[in-house]
mmCIF file of C-alpha atoms in Angstrom:
data_model
loop_
_atom_site.group_PDB
_atom_site.id
_atom_site.type_symbol
_atom_site.label_atom_id
_atom_site.label_comp_id
_atom_site.label_asym_id
_atom_site.label_seq_id
_atom_site.Cartn_x
_atom_site.Cartn_y
_atom_site.Cartn_z
ATOM 1 C CA MET Z 1 66.016 68.735 33.033
ATOM 2 C CA GLU Z 2 66.589 71.547 35.522
ATOM 3 C CA SER Z 3 66.772 75.198 34.434
ATOM 4 C CA LEU Z 4 70.113 76.714 33.421
ATOM 5 C CA HIS Z 5 70.288 79.053 36.412
ATOM 6 C CA TYR Z 6 69.640 76.200 38.829
ATOM 7 C CA LEU Z 7 72.248 73.924 37.231
ATOM 8 C CA LEU Z 8 74.856 76.707 37.216
ATOM 9 C CA MET Z 9 74.154 77.543 40.879
ATOM 10 C CA LYS Z 10 74.260 73.871 41.886
ATOM 11 C CA ALA Z 11 77.525 73.259 39.997
ATOM 12 C CA HIS Z 12 79.046 76.406 41.520
ATOM 13 C CA THR Z 13 77.981 75.457 45.035
ATOM 14 C CA ASN Z 14 79.411 71.947 44.775
ATOM 15 C CA LEU Z 15 82.671 73.126 43.206
ATOM 16 C CA GLN Z 16 82.975 75.883 45.811
ATOM 17 C CA ARG Z 17 82.461 73.412 48.676
ATOM 18 C CA ASN Z 18 85.317 71.315 47.322
ATOM 19 C CA ILE Z 19 87.614 74.335 47.005
ATOM 20 C CA ILE Z 20 86.703 75.749 50.435
ATOM 21 C CA ALA Z 21 87.425 72.370 52.055
ATOM 22 C CA GLY Z 22 90.854 72.258 50.391
ATOM 23 C CA ALA Z 23 91.539 75.856 51.396
ATOM 24 C CA ALA Z 24 90.504 75.187 54.998
ATOM 25 C CA GLU Z 25 93.066 72.361 55.155
ATOM 26 C CA LEU Z 26 95.663 75.014 54.277
ATOM 27 C CA GLY Z 27 94.344 77.388 56.952
ATOM 28 C CA LEU Z 28 92.754 79.753 54.432
ATOM 29 C CA SER Z 29 89.340 81.322 54.809
ATOM 30 C CA PRO Z 30 86.777 81.970 52.046
ATOM 31 C CA GLY Z 31 87.872 84.709 49.652
ATOM 32 C CA GLN Z 32 91.570 84.224 50.301
ATOM 33 C CA PRO Z 33 92.137 81.464 47.687
ATOM 34 C CA LYS Z 34 90.653 83.559 44.899
ATOM 35 C CA ILE Z 35 92.808 86.544 45.837
ATOM 36 C CA LEU Z 36 95.953 84.404 46.160
ATOM 37 C CA ASP Z 37 95.242 82.946 42.728
ATOM 38 C CA TYR Z 38 94.779 86.399 41.208
ATOM 39 C CA LEU Z 39 97.871 87.873 42.861
ATOM 40 C CA SER Z 40 100.063 84.966 41.769
ATOM 41 C CA GLY Z 41 99.729 86.359 38.246
ATOM 42 C CA HIS Z 42 99.071 90.031 38.995
ATOM 43 C CA GLU Z 43 101.256 91.167 41.866
ATOM 44 C CA GLY Z 44 101.252 94.880 42.481
ATOM 45 C CA SER Z 45 97.513 95.275 41.905
ATOM 46 C CA ASP Z 46 95.434 97.704 43.895
ATOM 47 C CA GLN Z 47 92.435 96.741 46.006
ATOM 48 C CA LYS Z 48 89.910 98.077 43.479
ATOM 49 C CA THR Z 49 91.392 95.982 40.650
ATOM 50 C CA ILE Z 50 91.498 92.859 42.819
ATOM 51 C CA ALA Z 51 87.855 93.359 43.827
ATOM 52 C CA ALA Z 52 86.720 93.822 40.231
ATOM 53 C CA TYR Z 53 88.575 90.783 38.903
ATOM 54 C CA CYS Z 54 87.571 88.507 41.779
ATOM 55 C CA GLU Z 55 83.996 89.827 41.727
ATOM 56 C CA ILE Z 56 84.056 90.608 45.440
ATOM 57 C CA GLU Z 57 82.844 93.894 46.949
ATOM 58 C CA GLN Z 58 85.734 96.291 47.503
ATOM 59 C CA THR Z 59 85.060 96.633 51.238
ATOM 60 C CA THR Z 60 84.980 92.838 51.586
ATOM 61 C CA VAL Z 61 88.303 92.593 49.736
ATOM 62 C CA GLY Z 62 89.686 95.144 52.193
ATOM 63 C CA SER Z 63 88.705 92.908 55.124
ATOM 64 C CA ILE Z 64 90.112 89.802 53.430
ATOM 65 C CA LEU Z 65 93.382 91.607 52.659
ATOM 66 C CA THR Z 66 93.680 92.748 56.277
ATOM 67 C CA ARG Z 67 93.372 89.122 57.464
ATOM 68 C CA MET Z 68 95.836 88.018 54.791
ATOM 69 C CA GLU Z 69 98.308 90.692 55.873
ATOM 70 C CA LYS Z 70 98.019 89.582 59.514
ATOM 71 C CA ALA Z 71 98.677 86.003 58.362
ATOM 72 C CA ASP Z 72 101.780 87.212 56.465
ATOM 73 C CA LEU Z 73 100.340 86.134 53.087
ATOM 74 C CA ILE Z 74 100.473 89.584 51.503
ATOM 75 C CA GLU Z 75 102.106 92.937 52.022
ATOM 76 C CA ARG Z 76 100.880 96.370 51.031
ATOM 77 C CA ARG Z 77 103.308 98.781 49.406
ATOM 78 C CA GLN Z 78 103.371 102.191 47.823
ATOM 79 C CA LYS Z 79 104.695 102.518 44.286
ATOM 80 C CA ASP Z 80 106.605 105.321 42.635
ATOM 81 C CA GLY Z 81 106.233 107.664 45.574
ATOM 82 C CA ASN Z 82 102.437 107.672 45.226
ATOM 83 C CA ARG Z 83 101.437 107.855 48.876
ATOM 84 C CA ARG Z 84 97.717 107.637 48.137
ATOM 85 C CA SER Z 85 97.743 104.318 46.302
ATOM 86 C CA ILE Z 86 98.584 101.040 47.972
ATOM 87 C CA TYR Z 87 99.506 97.959 45.954
ATOM 88 C CA ILE Z 88 99.320 94.354 47.067
ATOM 89 C CA TYR Z 89 102.164 91.835 46.799
ATOM 90 C CA LEU Z 90 102.474 88.230 47.909
ATOM 91 C CA THR Z 91 104.968 87.420 50.632
ATOM 92 C CA GLU Z 92 107.043 84.250 50.376
ATOM 93 C CA LYS Z 93 104.477 82.534 52.605
ATOM 94 C CA GLY Z 94 101.738 83.835 50.292
ATOM 95 C CA ARG Z 95 103.506 82.429 47.225
ATOM 96 C CA ARG Z 96 103.731 79.006 48.866
ATOM 97 C CA ALA Z 97 100.037 79.164 49.797
ATOM 98 C CA ALA Z 98 99.128 80.183 46.230
ATOM 99 C CA GLU Z 99 101.096 77.206 44.875
ATOM 100 C CA LYS Z 100 99.288 74.849 47.249
ATOM 101 C CA MET Z 101 95.940 76.379 46.281
ATOM 102 C CA GLU Z 102 96.781 75.813 42.621
ATOM 103 C CA SER Z 103 96.801 72.087 43.407
ATOM 104 C CA VAL Z 104 93.427 72.399 45.143
ATOM 105 C CA PHE Z 105 91.981 74.244 42.133
ATOM 106 C CA LYS Z 106 93.418 71.656 39.750
ATOM 107 C CA ARG Z 107 91.916 68.757 41.739
ATOM 108 C CA ALA Z 108 88.527 70.529 41.855
ATOM 109 C CA ASP Z 109 88.634 71.108 38.084
ATOM 110 C CA GLU Z 110 89.572 67.486 37.452
ATOM 111 C CA LEU Z 111 86.735 66.276 39.664
ATOM 112 C CA ALA Z 112 84.223 68.579 37.971
ATOM 113 C CA LEU Z 113 85.305 67.487 34.490
ATOM 114 C CA LYS Z 114 85.773 63.807 35.364
ATOM 115 C CA GLY Z 115 82.784 62.594 33.349
ATOM 116 C CA LEU Z 116 83.573 64.655 30.249
ATOM 117 C CA THR Z 117 85.819 64.023 27.280
ATOM 118 C CA GLU Z 118 88.511 66.595 26.476
ATOM 119 C CA ASP Z 119 86.334 67.959 23.670
ATOM 120 C CA GLU Z 120 83.296 68.203 25.952
ATOM 121 C CA ALA Z 121 85.387 69.956 28.623
ATOM 122 C CA ALA Z 122 86.676 72.444 26.030
ATOM 123 C CA GLN Z 123 83.128 73.064 24.782
ATOM 124 C CA LEU Z 124 81.852 73.550 28.346
ATOM 125 C CA LYS Z 125 84.573 76.112 29.067
ATOM 126 C CA TYR Z 126 83.831 77.870 25.776
ATOM 127 C CA TYR Z 127 80.105 78.124 26.498
ATOM 128 C CA LEU Z 128 80.601 79.161 30.129
ATOM 129 C CA ASN Z 129 83.003 81.875 28.999
ATOM 130 C CA LYS Z 130 80.438 83.025 26.445
ATOM 131 C CA ILE Z 131 77.711 83.133 29.118
ATOM 132 C CA CYS Z 132 79.997 85.071 31.490
ATOM 133 C CA THR Z 133 80.838 87.568 28.760
ATOM 134 C CA THR Z 134 77.185 88.036 27.878
ATOM 135 C CA LEU Z 135 76.134 88.493 31.505
ATOM 136 C CA THR Z 136 79.010 90.893 32.160
ATOM 137 C CA CYS Z 137 78.262 92.989 29.071
ATOM 138 C CA ASP Z 138 74.488 93.122 29.544
ATOM 139 C CA THR Z 139 73.467 95.536 32.261
ATOM 140 C CA THR Z 140 70.205 93.839 33.214
ATOM 141 C CA LEU Z 141 68.562 90.513 32.737
ATOM 142 C CA GLU Z 142 65.298 92.268 31.851
ATOM 143 C CA GLU Z 143 66.706 93.121 28.412
ATOM 144 C CA ALA Z 144 67.196 89.439 27.513
#
């Protein structure tokens, strides 16, 4: 059997290919689906928060948001008279794109879990969440 890191990378790559293909059919570029998905539940977030949640570098998120703004998927607004902070909101077009992406994500999840029972799928999600939490909390892999 392959090592854990290899299997996780291979699974991620294959799942990502499926999602990127679905996103491309909607005219979205890499990075945009993840941000649309996040904003559909967290409108009014700032760029730093979006970057942290989506695990994308803040400068890269800035570039993605600029393309999304030009495509009329998002709008940037100030809140409560705070001229220094800009918050991101979905436009109506962005909401429709997020809804369509939700279908792409759902199909990708179904494909990935196709060979598993409901219990196995729940266990996989539990263990992946546990791994993510451990890797997020630990500062280096050298400590493991």
